[in-house]
Tab-separated table of C-alpha atoms in Angstrom:
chain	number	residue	atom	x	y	z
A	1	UNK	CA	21.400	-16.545	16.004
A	2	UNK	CA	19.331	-14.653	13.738
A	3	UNK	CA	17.702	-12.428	16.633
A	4	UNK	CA	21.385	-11.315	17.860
A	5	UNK	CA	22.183	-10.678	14.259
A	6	UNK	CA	18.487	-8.275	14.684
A	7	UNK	CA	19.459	-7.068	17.705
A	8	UNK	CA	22.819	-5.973	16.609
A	9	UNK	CA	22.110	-4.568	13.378
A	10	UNK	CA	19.306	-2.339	14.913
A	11	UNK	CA	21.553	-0.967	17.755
A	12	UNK	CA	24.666	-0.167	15.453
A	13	UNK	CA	21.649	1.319	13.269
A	14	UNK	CA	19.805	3.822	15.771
A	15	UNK	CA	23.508	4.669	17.836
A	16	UNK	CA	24.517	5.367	13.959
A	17	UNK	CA	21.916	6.491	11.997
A	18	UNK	CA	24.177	5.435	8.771
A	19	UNK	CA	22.955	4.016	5.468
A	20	UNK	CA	24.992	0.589	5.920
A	21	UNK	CA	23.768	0.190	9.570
A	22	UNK	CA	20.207	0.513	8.237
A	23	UNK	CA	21.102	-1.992	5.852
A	24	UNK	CA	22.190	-4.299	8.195
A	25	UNK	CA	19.253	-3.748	10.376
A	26	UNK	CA	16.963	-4.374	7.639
A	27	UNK	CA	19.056	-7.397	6.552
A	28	UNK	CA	18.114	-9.069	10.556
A	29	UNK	CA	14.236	-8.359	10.191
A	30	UNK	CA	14.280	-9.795	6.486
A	31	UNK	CA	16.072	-12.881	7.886
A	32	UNK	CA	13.396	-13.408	10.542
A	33	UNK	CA	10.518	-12.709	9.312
A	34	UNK	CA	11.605	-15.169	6.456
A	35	UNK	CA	12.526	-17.556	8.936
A	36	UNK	CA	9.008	-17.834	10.659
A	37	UNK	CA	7.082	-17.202	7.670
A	38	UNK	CA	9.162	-20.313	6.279
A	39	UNK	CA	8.671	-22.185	9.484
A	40	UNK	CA	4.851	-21.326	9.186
A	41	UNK	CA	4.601	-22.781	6.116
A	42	UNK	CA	5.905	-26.141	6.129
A	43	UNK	CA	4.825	-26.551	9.650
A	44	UNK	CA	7.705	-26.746	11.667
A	45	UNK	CA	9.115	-29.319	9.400
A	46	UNK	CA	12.845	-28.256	9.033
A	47	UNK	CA	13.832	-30.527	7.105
A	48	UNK	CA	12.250	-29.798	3.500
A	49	UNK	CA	13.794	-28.441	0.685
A	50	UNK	CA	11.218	-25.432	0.937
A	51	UNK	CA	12.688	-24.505	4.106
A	52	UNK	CA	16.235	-24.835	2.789
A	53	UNK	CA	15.610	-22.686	-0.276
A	54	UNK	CA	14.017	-20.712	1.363
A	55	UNK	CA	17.085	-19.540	3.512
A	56	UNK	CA	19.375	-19.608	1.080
A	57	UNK	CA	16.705	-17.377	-1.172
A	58	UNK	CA	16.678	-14.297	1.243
A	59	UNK	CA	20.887	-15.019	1.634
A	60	UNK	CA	20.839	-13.921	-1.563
A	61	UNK	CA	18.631	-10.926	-1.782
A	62	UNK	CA	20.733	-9.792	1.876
A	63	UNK	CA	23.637	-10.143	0.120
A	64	UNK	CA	22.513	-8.475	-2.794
A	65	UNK	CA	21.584	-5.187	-0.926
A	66	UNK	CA	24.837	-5.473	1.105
A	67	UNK	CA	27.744	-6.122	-1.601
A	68	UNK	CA	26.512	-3.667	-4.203
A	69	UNK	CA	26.761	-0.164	-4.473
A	70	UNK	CA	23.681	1.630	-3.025
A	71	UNK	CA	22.723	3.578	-6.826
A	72	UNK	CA	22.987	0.371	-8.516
A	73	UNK	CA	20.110	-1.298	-10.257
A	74	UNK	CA	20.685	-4.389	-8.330
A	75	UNK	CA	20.580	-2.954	-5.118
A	76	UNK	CA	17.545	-0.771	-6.010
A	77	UNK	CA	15.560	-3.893	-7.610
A	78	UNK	CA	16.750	-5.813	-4.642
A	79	UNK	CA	15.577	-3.769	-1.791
A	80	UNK	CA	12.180	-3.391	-3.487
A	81	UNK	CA	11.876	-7.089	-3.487
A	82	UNK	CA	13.224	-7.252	0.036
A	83	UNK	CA	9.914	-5.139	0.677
A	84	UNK	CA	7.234	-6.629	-1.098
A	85	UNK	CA	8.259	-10.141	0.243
A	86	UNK	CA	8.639	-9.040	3.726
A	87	UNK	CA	4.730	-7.277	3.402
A	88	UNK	CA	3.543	-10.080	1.753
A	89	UNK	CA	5.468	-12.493	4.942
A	90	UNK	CA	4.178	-10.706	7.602
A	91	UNK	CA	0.404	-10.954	6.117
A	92	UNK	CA	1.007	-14.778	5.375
A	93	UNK	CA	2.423	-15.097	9.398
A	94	UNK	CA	-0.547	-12.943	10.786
A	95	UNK	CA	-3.207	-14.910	8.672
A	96	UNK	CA	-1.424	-18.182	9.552
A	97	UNK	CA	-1.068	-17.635	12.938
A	98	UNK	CA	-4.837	-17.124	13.311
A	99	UNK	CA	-5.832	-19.783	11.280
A	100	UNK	CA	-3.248	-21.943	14.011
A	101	UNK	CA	-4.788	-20.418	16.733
A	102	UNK	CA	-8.260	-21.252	15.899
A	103	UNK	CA	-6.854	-24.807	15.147
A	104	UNK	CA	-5.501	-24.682	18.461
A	105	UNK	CA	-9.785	-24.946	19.790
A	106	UNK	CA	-7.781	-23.750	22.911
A	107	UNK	CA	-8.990	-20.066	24.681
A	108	UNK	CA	-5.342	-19.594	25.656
A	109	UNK	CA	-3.973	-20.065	21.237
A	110	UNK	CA	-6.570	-17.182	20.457
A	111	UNK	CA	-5.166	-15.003	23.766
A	112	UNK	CA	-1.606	-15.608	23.223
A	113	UNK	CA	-2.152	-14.498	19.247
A	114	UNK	CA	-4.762	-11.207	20.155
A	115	UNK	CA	-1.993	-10.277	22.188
A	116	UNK	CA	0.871	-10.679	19.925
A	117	UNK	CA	-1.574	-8.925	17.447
A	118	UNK	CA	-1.395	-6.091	19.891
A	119	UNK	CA	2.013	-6.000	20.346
A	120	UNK	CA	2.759	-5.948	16.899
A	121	UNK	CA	0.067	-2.931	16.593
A	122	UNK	CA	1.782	-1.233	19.074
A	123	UNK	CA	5.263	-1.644	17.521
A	124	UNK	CA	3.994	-0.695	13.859
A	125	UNK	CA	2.928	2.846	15.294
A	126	UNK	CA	5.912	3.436	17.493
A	127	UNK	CA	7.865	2.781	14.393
A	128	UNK	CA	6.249	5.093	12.583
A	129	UNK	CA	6.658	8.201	14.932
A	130	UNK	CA	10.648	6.625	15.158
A	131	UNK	CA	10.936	6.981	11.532
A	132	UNK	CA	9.333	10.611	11.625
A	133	UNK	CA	11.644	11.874	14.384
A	134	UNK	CA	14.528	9.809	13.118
A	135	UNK	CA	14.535	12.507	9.882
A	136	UNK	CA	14.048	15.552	12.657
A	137	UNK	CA	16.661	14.355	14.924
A	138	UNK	CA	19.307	14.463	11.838
C-alpha cells in the first residue's frame, strides 16, 4: 500500500508541479522510509508497540503538513520535523543495513547492500539535478 500511495503522490507531483502534490509526494516517502526504518529497528517484529507508535507517529506529522494551512506555524514546525526525522531514518537504515549485512557473514548480504548503496547514490544525484531543472522548467 504505502509504495502505490509513493508512486501516486510523486506522479500527480511531477505531471503537476503544485504545492499540495509535493505534499503528498513527500507525505509517501515519509511513510516509507518510516516504515523500514521502523521495521529495521525492532527486527521485523510487527507486532510491538514501537512499531505501532511508530505508524501512528508519522500519521500525525502527514496529517499535520496536509490539513493545515501552508504559512502556519504548525505546518512550518511540522515539515521541519518531517525532515530531520527522515535524514536521521535514512542514516539509521543505511548504517543498519550494513551492520545486517555483515551479520549476514554471506558475500551475496554485502553485494545486495553495495548495490542498493549505489542505487541510492545514483538516485540522490539525479534528484538533485530534478530539483534544479524542476525551478527552470517553471
Amino acid at each position: 500500500f504505502i509504495l502505490v500511495f509513493l508512486g501516486v503522490g510523486t506522479v500527480l507531483f511531477h505531471a503537476t508541479l503544485r504545492y499540495d502534490m509535493q505534499v503528498l509526494d513527500k507525505i509517501g516517502m515519509y511513510y516509507m522510509i518510516t516504515y523500514w526504518f521502523t521495521l529495521l529497528y525492532v527486527e521485523g517484529k510487527r507486532d510491538t508497540n514501537l512499531y505501532n507508535v511508530s505508524l501512528i507517529f508519522a500519521s500525525c506529522v502527514c496529517a499535520a503538513i496536509w490539513f493545515t494551512e501552508r504559512e502556519t506555524f504548525l505546518h512550518q514546525f511540522s515539515k521541519i520535523f518531517l525532515i530531520v526525522t527522515y535524514a536521521l531514518s535514512f542514516i539509521y537504515i543505511f548504517f543498519g543495513g550494513a551492520t545486517l549485512s555483515r551479520r549476514c557473514r554471506n558475500k551475496v548480504c554485502e553485494t545486495l547492500f553495495d548495490r542498493c548503496y549505489w542505487i541510492w547514490i545514483c538516485s540522490v544525484v539525479f534528484w538533485f539535478i530534478d530539483k534544479f531543472f524542476c525551478d527552470f522548467h517553471q
